[in-house]
Coordinates of C-alpha atoms and ligand atoms in Angstrom, one line a residue:
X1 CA 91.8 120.2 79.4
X2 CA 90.7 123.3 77.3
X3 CA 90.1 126.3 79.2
X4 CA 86.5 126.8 79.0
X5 CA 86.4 123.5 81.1
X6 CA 88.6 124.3 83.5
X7 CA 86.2 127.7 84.4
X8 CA 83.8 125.2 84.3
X9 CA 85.2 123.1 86.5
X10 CA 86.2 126.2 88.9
X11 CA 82.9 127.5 88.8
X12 CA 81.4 123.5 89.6
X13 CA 84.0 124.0 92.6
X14 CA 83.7 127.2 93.8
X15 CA 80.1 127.2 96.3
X16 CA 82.3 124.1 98.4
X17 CA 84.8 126.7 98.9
X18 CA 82.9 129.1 99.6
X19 CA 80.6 127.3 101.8
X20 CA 83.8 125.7 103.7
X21 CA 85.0 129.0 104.0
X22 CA 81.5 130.2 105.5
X23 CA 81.9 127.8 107.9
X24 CA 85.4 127.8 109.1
X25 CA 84.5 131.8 109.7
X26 CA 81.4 131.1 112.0
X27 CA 82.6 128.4 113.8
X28 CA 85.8 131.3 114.6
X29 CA 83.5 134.2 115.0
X30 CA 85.5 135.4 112.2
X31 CA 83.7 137.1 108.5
X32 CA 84.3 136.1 105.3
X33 CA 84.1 138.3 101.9
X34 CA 85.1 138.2 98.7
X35 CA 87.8 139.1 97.3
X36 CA 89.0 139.3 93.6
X37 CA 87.9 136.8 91.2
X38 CA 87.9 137.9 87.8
X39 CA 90.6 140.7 86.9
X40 CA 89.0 142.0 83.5
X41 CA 92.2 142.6 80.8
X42 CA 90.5 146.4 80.1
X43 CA 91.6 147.2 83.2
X44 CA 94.3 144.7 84.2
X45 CA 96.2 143.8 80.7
X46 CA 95.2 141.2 78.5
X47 CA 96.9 137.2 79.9
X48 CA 100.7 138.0 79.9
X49 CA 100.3 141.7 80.0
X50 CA 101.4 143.5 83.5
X51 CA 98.9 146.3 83.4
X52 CA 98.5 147.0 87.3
X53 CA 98.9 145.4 90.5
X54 CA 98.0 142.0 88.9
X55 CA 100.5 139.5 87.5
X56 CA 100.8 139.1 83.8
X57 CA 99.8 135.9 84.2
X58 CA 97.2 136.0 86.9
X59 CA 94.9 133.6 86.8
X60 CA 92.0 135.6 87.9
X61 CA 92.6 137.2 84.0
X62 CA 91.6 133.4 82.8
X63 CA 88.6 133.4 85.6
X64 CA 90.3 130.4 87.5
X65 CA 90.9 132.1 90.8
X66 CA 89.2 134.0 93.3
X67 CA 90.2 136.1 96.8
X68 CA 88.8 135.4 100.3
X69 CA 89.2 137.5 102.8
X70 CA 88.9 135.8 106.5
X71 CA 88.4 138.8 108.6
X72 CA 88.6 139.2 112.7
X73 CA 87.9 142.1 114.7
X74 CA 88.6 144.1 111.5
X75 CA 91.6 142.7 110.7
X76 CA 92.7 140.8 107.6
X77 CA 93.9 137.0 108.6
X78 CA 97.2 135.8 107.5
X79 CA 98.1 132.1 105.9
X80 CA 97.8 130.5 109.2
X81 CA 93.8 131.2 109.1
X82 CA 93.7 129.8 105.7
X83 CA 95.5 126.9 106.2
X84 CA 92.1 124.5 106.7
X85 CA 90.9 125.9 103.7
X86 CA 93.8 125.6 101.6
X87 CA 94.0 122.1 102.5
X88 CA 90.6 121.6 101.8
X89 CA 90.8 123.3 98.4
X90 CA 93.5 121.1 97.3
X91 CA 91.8 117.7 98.2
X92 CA 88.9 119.0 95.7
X93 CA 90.9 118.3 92.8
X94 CA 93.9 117.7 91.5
X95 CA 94.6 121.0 89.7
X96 CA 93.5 122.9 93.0
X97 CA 95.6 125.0 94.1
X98 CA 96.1 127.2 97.5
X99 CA 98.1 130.7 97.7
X100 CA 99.6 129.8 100.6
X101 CA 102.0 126.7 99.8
X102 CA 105.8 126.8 100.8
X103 CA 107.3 129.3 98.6
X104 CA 104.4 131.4 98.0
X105 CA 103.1 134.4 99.8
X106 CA 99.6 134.6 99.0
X107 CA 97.3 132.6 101.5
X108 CA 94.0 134.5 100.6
X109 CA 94.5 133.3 96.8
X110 CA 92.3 130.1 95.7
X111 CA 92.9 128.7 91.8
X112 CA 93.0 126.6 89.1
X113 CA 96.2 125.1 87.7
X114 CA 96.9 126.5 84.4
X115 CA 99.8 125.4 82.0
X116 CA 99.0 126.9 78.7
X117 CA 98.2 123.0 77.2
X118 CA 94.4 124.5 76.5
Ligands
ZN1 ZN1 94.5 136.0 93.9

């Protein structure tokens, strides 16, 4: 899949996300707001450049991933918040993919799967 359709494709699957997330929130008297999405490379590095806090490789650089921030009482939520909408997000399609899987530490991140075949 070329990249332009995979944004596409993250773009087509973003508002049941975000609507998910929306939900999950209310229903836990909890807020939801955005966090990063797109890292642009004039401030980040260009893909596979470590310019700032982002990876090299980060695929908010390639538009494929975006930040949500669960919030309660003022305070940021950790992976076990996220852990309905991770699950969620990965039953959307198969090159979903959830910040907060064993052996990564970043529950709040939401992307596309991207192997350099574009
Ligand atoms: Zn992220």
């Amino acid at each position: 899949m070329k990249l332009i359709e995979k944004q596409h494709l993250f773009v087509r699957l973003l508002p049941k996300l975000l609507d998910f997330a929306v939900n999950l929130a209310e229903k836990n008297g909890w807020f939801v707001t955005e966090g990063d999405a797109f890292r642009d490379p004039r401030v980040h590095g260009e893909y596979g450049v470590k310019q700032s806090y982002s990876g090299a490789n980060s695929n908010h650089k390639l538009r494929l991933a975006i930040d949500i921030n669960l919030i309660s009482d003022g305070v940021l939520l950790g992976a076990e918040a996220h852990e309905e909408l991770g699950k969620f997000w990965k039953k959307l399609h198969p090159l979903c993919e959830w910040g907060g899987e064993p052996g990564r530490n970043d529950a709040n991140h939401y992307s596309l799967n991207h192997n350099d075949s574009w």
